[in-house]
PDB file of N, CA and C in Angstrom:
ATOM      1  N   UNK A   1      25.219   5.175  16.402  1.00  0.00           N
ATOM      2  CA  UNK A   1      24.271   4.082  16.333  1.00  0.00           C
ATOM      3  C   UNK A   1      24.551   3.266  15.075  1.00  0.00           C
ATOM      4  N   UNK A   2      24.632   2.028  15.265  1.00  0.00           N
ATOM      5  CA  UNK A   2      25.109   0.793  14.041  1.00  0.00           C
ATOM      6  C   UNK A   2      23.610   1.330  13.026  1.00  0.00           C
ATOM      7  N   UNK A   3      23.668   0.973  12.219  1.00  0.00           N
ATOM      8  CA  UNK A   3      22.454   0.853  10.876  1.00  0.00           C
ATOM      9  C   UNK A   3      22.060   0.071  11.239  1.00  0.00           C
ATOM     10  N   UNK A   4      22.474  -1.095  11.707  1.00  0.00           N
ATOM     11  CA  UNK A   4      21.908  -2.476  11.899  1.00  0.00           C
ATOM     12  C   UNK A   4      21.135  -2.306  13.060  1.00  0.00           C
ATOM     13  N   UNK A   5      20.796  -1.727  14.127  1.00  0.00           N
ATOM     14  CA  UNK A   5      19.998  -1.121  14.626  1.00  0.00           C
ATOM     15  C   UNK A   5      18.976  -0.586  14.827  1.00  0.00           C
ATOM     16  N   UNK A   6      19.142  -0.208  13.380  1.00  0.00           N
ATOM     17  CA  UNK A   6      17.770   0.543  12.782  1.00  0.00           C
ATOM     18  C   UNK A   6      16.719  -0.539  12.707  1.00  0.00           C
ATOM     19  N   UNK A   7      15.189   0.077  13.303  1.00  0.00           N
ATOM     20  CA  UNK A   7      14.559  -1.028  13.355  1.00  0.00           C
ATOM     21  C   UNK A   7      13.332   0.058  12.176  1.00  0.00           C
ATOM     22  N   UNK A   8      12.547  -0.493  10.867  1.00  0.00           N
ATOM     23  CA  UNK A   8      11.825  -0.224  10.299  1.00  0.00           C
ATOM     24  C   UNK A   8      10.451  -0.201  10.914  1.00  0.00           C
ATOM     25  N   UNK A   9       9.064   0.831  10.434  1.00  0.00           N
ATOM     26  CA  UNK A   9       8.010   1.095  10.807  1.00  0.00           C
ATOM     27  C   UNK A   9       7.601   0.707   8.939  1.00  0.00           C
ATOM     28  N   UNK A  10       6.948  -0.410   9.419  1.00  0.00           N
ATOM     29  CA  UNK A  10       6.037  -0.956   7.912  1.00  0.00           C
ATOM     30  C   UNK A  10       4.739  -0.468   8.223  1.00  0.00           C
ATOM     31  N   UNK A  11       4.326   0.365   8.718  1.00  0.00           N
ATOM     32  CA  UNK A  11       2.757   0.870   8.692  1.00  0.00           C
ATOM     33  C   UNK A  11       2.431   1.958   7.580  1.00  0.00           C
ATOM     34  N   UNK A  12       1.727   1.625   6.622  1.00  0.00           N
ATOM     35  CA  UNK A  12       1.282   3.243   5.691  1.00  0.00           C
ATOM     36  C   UNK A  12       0.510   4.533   6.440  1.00  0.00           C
ATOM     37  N   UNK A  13       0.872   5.610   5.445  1.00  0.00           N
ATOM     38  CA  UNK A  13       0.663   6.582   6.024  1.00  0.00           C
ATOM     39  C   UNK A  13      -0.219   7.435   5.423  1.00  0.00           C
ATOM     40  N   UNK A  14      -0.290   6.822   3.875  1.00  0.00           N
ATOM     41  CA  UNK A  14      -0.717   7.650   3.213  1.00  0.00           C
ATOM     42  C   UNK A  14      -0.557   6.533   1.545  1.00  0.00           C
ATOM     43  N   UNK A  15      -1.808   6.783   0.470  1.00  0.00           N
ATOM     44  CA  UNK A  15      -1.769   5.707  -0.591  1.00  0.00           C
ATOM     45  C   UNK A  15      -2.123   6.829  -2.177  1.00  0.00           C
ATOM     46  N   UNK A  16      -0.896   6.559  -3.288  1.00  0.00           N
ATOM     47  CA  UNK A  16      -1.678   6.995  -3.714  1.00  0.00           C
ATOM     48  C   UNK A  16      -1.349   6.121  -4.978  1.00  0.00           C
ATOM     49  N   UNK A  17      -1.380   6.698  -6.509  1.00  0.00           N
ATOM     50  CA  UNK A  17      -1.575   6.112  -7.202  1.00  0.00           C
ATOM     51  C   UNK A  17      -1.125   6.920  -8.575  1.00  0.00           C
ATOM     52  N   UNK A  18      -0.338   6.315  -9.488  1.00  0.00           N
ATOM     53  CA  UNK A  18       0.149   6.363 -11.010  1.00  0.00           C
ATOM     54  C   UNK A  18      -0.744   5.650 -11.745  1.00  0.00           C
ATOM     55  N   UNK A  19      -0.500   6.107 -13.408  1.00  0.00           N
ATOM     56  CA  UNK A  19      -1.563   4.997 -13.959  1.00  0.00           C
ATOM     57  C   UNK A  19      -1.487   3.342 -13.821  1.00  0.00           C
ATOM     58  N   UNK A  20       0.033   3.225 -13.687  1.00  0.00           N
ATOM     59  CA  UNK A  20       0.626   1.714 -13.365  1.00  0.00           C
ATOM     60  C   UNK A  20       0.904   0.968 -12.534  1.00  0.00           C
ATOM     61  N   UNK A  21       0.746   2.049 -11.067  1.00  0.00           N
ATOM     62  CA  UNK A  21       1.508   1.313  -9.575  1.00  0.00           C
ATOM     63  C   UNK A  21       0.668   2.063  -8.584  1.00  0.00           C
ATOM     64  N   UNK A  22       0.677   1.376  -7.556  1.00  0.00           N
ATOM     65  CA  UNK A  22      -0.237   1.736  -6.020  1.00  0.00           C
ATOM     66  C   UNK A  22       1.642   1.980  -5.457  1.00  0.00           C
ATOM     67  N   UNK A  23       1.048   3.504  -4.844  1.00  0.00           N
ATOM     68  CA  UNK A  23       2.525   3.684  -4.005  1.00  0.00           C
ATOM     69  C   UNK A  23       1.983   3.801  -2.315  1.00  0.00           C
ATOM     70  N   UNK A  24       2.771   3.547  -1.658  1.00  0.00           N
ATOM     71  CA  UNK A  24       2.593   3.523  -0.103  1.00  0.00           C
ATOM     72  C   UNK A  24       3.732   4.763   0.294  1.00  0.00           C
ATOM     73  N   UNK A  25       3.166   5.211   1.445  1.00  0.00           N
ATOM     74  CA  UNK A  25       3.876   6.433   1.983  1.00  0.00           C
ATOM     75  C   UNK A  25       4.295   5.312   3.671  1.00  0.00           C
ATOM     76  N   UNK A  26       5.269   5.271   4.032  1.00  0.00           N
ATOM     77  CA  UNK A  26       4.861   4.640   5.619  1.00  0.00           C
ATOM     78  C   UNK A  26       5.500   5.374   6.420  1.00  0.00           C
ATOM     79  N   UNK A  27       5.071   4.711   7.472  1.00  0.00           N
ATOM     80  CA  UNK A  27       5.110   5.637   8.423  1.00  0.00           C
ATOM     81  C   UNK A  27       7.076   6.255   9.281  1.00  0.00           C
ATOM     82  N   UNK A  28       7.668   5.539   8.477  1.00  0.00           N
ATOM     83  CA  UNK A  28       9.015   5.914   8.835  1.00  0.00           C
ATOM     84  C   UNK A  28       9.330   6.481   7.640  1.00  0.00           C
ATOM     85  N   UNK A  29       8.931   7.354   6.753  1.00  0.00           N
ATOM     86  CA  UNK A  29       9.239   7.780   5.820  1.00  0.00           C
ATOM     87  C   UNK A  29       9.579   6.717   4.457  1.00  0.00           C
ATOM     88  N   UNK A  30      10.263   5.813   4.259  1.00  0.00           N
ATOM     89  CA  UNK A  30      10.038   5.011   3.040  1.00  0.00           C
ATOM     90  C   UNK A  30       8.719   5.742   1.904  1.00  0.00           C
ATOM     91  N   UNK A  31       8.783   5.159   0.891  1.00  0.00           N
ATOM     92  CA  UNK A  31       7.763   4.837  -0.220  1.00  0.00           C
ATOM     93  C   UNK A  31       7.874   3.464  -0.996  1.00  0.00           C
ATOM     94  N   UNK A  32       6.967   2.882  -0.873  1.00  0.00           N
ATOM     95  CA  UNK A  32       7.314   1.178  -1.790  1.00  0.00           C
ATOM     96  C   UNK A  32       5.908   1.609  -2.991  1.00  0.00           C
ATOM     97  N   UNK A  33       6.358   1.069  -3.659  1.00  0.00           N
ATOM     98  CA  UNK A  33       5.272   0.905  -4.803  1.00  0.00           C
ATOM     99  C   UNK A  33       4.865  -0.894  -5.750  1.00  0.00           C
ATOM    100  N   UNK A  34       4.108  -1.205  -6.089  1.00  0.00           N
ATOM    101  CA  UNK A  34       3.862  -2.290  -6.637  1.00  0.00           C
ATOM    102  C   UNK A  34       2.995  -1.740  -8.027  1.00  0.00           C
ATOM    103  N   UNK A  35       3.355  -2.297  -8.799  1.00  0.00           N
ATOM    104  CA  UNK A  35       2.282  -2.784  -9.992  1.00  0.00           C
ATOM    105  C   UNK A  35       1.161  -3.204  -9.876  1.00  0.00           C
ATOM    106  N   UNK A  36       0.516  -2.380 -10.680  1.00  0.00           N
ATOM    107  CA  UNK A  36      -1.404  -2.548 -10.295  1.00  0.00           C
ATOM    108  C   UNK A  36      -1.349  -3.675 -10.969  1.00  0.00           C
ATOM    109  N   UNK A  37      -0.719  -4.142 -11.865  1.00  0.00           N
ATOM    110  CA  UNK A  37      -1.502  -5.679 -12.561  1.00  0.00           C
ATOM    111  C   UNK A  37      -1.305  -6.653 -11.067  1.00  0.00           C
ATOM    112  N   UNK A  38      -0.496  -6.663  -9.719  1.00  0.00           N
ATOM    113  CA  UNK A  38      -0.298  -7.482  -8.868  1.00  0.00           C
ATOM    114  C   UNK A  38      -2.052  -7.680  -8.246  1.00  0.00           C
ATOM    115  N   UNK A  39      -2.692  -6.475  -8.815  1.00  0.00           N
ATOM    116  CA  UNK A  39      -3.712  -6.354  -7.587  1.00  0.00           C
ATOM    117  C   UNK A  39      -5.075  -5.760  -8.946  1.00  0.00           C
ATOM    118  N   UNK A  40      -5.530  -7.307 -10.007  1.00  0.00           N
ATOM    119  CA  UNK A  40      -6.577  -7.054 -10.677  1.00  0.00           C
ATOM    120  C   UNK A  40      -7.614  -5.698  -9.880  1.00  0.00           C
ATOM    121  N   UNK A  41      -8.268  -5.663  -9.279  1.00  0.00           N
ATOM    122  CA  UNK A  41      -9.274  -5.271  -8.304  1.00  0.00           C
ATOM    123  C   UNK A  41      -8.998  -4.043  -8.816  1.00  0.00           C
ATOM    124  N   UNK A  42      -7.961  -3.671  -8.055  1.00  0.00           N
ATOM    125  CA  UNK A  42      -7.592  -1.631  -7.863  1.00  0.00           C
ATOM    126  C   UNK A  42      -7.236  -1.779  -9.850  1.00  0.00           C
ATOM    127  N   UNK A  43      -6.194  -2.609 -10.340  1.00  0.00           N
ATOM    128  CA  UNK A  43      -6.272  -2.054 -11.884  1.00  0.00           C
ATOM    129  C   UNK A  43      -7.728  -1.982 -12.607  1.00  0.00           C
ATOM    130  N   UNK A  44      -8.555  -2.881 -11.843  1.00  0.00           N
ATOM    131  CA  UNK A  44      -9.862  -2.411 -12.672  1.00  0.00           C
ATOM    132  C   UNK A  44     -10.568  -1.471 -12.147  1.00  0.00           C
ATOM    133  N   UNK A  45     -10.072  -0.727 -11.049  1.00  0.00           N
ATOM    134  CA  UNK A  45     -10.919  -0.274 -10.553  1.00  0.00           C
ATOM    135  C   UNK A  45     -11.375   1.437 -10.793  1.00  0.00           C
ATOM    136  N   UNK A  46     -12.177   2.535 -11.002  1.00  0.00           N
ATOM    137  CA  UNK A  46     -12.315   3.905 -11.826  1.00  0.00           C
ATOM    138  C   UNK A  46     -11.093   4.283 -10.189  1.00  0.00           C
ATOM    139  N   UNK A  47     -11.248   5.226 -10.775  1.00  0.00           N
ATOM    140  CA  UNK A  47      -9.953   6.323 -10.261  1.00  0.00           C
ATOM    141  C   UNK A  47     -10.934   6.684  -8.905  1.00  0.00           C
ATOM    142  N   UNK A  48     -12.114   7.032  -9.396  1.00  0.00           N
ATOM    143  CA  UNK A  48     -12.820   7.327  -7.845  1.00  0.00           C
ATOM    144  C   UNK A  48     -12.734   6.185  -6.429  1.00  0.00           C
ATOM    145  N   UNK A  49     -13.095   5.189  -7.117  1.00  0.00           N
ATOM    146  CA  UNK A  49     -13.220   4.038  -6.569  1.00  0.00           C
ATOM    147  C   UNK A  49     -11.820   3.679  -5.415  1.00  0.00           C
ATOM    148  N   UNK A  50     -10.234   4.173  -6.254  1.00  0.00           N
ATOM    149  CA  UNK A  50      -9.584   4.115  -6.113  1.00  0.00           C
ATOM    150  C   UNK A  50      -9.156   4.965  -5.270  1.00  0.00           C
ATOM    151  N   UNK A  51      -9.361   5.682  -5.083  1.00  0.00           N
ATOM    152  CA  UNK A  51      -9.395   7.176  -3.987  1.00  0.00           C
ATOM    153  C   UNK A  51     -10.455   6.811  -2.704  1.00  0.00           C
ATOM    154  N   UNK A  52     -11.072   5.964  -2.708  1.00  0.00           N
ATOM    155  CA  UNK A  52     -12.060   5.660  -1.910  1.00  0.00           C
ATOM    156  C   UNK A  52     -11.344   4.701  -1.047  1.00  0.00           C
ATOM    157  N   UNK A  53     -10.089   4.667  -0.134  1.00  0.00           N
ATOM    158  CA  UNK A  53      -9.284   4.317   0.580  1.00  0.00           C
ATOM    159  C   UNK A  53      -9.425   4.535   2.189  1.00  0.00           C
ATOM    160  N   UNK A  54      -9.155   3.510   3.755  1.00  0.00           N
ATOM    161  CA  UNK A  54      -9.195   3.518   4.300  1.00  0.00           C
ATOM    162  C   UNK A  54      -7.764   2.622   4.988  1.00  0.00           C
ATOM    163  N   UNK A  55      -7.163   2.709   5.921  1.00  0.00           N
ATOM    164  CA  UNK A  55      -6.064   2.429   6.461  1.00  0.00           C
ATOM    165  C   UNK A  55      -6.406   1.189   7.508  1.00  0.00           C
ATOM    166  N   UNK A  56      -6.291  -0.212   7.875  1.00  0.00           N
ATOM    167  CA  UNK A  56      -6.900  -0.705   8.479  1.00  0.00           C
ATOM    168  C   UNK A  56      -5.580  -1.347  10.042  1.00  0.00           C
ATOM    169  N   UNK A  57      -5.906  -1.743  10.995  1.00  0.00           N
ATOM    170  CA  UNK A  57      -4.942  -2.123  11.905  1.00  0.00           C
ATOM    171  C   UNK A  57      -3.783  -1.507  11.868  1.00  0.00           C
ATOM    172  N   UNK A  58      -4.281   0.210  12.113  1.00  0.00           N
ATOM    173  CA  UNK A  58      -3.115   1.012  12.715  1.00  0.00           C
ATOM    174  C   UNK A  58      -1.856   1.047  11.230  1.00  0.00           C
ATOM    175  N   UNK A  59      -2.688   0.703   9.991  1.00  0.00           N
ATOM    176  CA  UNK A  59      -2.048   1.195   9.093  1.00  0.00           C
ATOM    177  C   UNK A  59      -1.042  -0.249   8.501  1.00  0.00           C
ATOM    178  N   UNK A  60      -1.151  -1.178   9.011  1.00  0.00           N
ATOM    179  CA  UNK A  60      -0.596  -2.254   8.335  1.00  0.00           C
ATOM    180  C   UNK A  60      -1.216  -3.251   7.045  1.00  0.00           C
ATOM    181  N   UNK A  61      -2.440  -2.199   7.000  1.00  0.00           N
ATOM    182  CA  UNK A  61      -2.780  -2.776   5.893  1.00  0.00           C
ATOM    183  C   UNK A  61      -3.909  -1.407   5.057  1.00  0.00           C
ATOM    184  N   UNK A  62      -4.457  -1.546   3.924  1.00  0.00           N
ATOM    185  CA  UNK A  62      -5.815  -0.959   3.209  1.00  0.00           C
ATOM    186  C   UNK A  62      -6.590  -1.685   2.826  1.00  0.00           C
ATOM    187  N   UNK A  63      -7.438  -0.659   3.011  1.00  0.00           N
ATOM    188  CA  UNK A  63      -8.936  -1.168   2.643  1.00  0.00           C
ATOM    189  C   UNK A  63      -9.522  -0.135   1.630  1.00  0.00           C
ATOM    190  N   UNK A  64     -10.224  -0.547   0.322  1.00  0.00           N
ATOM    191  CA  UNK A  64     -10.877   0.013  -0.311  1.00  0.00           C
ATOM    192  C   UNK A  64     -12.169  -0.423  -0.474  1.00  0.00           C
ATOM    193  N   UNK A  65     -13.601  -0.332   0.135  1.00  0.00           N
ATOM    194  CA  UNK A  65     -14.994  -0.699   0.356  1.00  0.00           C
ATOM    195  C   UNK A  65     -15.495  -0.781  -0.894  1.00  0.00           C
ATOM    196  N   UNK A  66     -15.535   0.195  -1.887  1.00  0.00           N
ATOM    197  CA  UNK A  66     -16.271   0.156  -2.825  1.00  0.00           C
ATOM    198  C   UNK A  66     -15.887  -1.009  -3.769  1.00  0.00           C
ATOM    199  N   UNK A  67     -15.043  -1.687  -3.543  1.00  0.00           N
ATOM    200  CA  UNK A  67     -14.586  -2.981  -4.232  1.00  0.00           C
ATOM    201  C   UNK A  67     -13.884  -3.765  -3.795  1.00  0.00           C
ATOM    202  N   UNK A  68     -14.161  -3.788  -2.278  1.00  0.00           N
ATOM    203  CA  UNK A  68     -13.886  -5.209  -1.308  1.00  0.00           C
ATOM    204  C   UNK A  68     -11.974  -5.319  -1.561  1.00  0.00           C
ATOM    205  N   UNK A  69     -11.705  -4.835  -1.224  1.00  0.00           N
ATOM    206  CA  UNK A  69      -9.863  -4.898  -1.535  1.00  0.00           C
ATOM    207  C   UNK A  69      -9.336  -4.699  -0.020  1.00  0.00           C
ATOM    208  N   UNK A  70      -8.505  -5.599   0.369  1.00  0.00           N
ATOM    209  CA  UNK A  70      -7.698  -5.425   1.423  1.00  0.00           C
ATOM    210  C   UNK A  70      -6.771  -5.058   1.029  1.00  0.00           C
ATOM    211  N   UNK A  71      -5.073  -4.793   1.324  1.00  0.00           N
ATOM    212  CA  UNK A  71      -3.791  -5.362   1.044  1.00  0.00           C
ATOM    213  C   UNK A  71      -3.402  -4.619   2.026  1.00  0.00           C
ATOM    214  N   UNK A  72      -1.963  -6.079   2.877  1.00  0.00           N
ATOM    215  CA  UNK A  72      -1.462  -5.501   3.745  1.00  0.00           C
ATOM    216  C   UNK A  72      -0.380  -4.951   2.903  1.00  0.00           C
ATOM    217  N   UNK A  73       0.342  -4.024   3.408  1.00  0.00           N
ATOM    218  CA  UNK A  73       1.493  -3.478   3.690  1.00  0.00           C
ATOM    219  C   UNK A  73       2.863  -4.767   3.543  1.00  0.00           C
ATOM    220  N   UNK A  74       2.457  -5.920   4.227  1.00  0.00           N
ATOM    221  CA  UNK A  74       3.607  -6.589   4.280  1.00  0.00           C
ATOM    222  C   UNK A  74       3.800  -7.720   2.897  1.00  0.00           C
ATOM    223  N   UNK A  75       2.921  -7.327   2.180  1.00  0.00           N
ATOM    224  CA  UNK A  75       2.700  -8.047   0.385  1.00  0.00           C
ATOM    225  C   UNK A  75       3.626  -7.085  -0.382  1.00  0.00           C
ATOM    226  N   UNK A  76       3.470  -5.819  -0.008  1.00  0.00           N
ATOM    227  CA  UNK A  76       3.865  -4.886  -0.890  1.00  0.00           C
ATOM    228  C   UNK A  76       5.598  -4.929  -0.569  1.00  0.00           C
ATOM    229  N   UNK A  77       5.829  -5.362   0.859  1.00  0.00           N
ATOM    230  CA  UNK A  77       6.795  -5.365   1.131  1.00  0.00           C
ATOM    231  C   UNK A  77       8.300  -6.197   0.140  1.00  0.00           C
ATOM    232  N   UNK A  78       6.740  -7.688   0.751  1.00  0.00           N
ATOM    233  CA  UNK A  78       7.702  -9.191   0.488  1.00  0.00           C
ATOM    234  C   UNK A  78       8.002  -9.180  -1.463  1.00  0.00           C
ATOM    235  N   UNK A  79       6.919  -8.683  -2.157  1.00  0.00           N
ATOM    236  CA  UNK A  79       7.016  -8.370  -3.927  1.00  0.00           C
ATOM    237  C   UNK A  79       6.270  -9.643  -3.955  1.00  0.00           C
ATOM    238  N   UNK A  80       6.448  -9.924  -5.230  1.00  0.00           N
ATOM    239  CA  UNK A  80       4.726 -10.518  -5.787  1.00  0.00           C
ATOM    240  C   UNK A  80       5.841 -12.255  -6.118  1.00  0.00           C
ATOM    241  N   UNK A  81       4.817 -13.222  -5.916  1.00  0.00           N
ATOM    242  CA  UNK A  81       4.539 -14.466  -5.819  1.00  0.00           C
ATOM    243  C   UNK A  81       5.196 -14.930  -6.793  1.00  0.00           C
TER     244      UNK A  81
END
């Protein structure tokens, strides 16, 4: 099978967190990580707060309630602005 073939699964699987970066687990095995300064919200946010995570549309994106935070999956992908 060519590599080029290979077709990627960008859905997370699993989220966790360093003092400096939100890491993504997805669902084809990968790990991407970003810098919490990309995402004020989660860097301000207590560690509980931060653990207080939900997976939204089959995992293409998170949700954290206790402080209104979306982010898809495909931000973390593309890198920051």
């Amino acid at each position: 099978m060519s590599t080029l073939a290979v077709k990627f699964d960008d859905h997370a699987v699993d989220v966790s967190f360093t003092k400096n970066a939100l890491h993504l687990v997805l669902a084809d095995g990968r790990e991407v990580s970003a810098p919490l300064e990309w995402f004020p919200k989660l860097r301000d946010a207590t560690e509980k707060n931060r653990g207080n995570w939900r997976l939204i549309g089959n995992g293409i994106g998170v949700h954290w309630p206790e402080i209104d935070e979306d982010i898809a999956v495909g931000t973390i992908m593309k890198g920051h602005d």
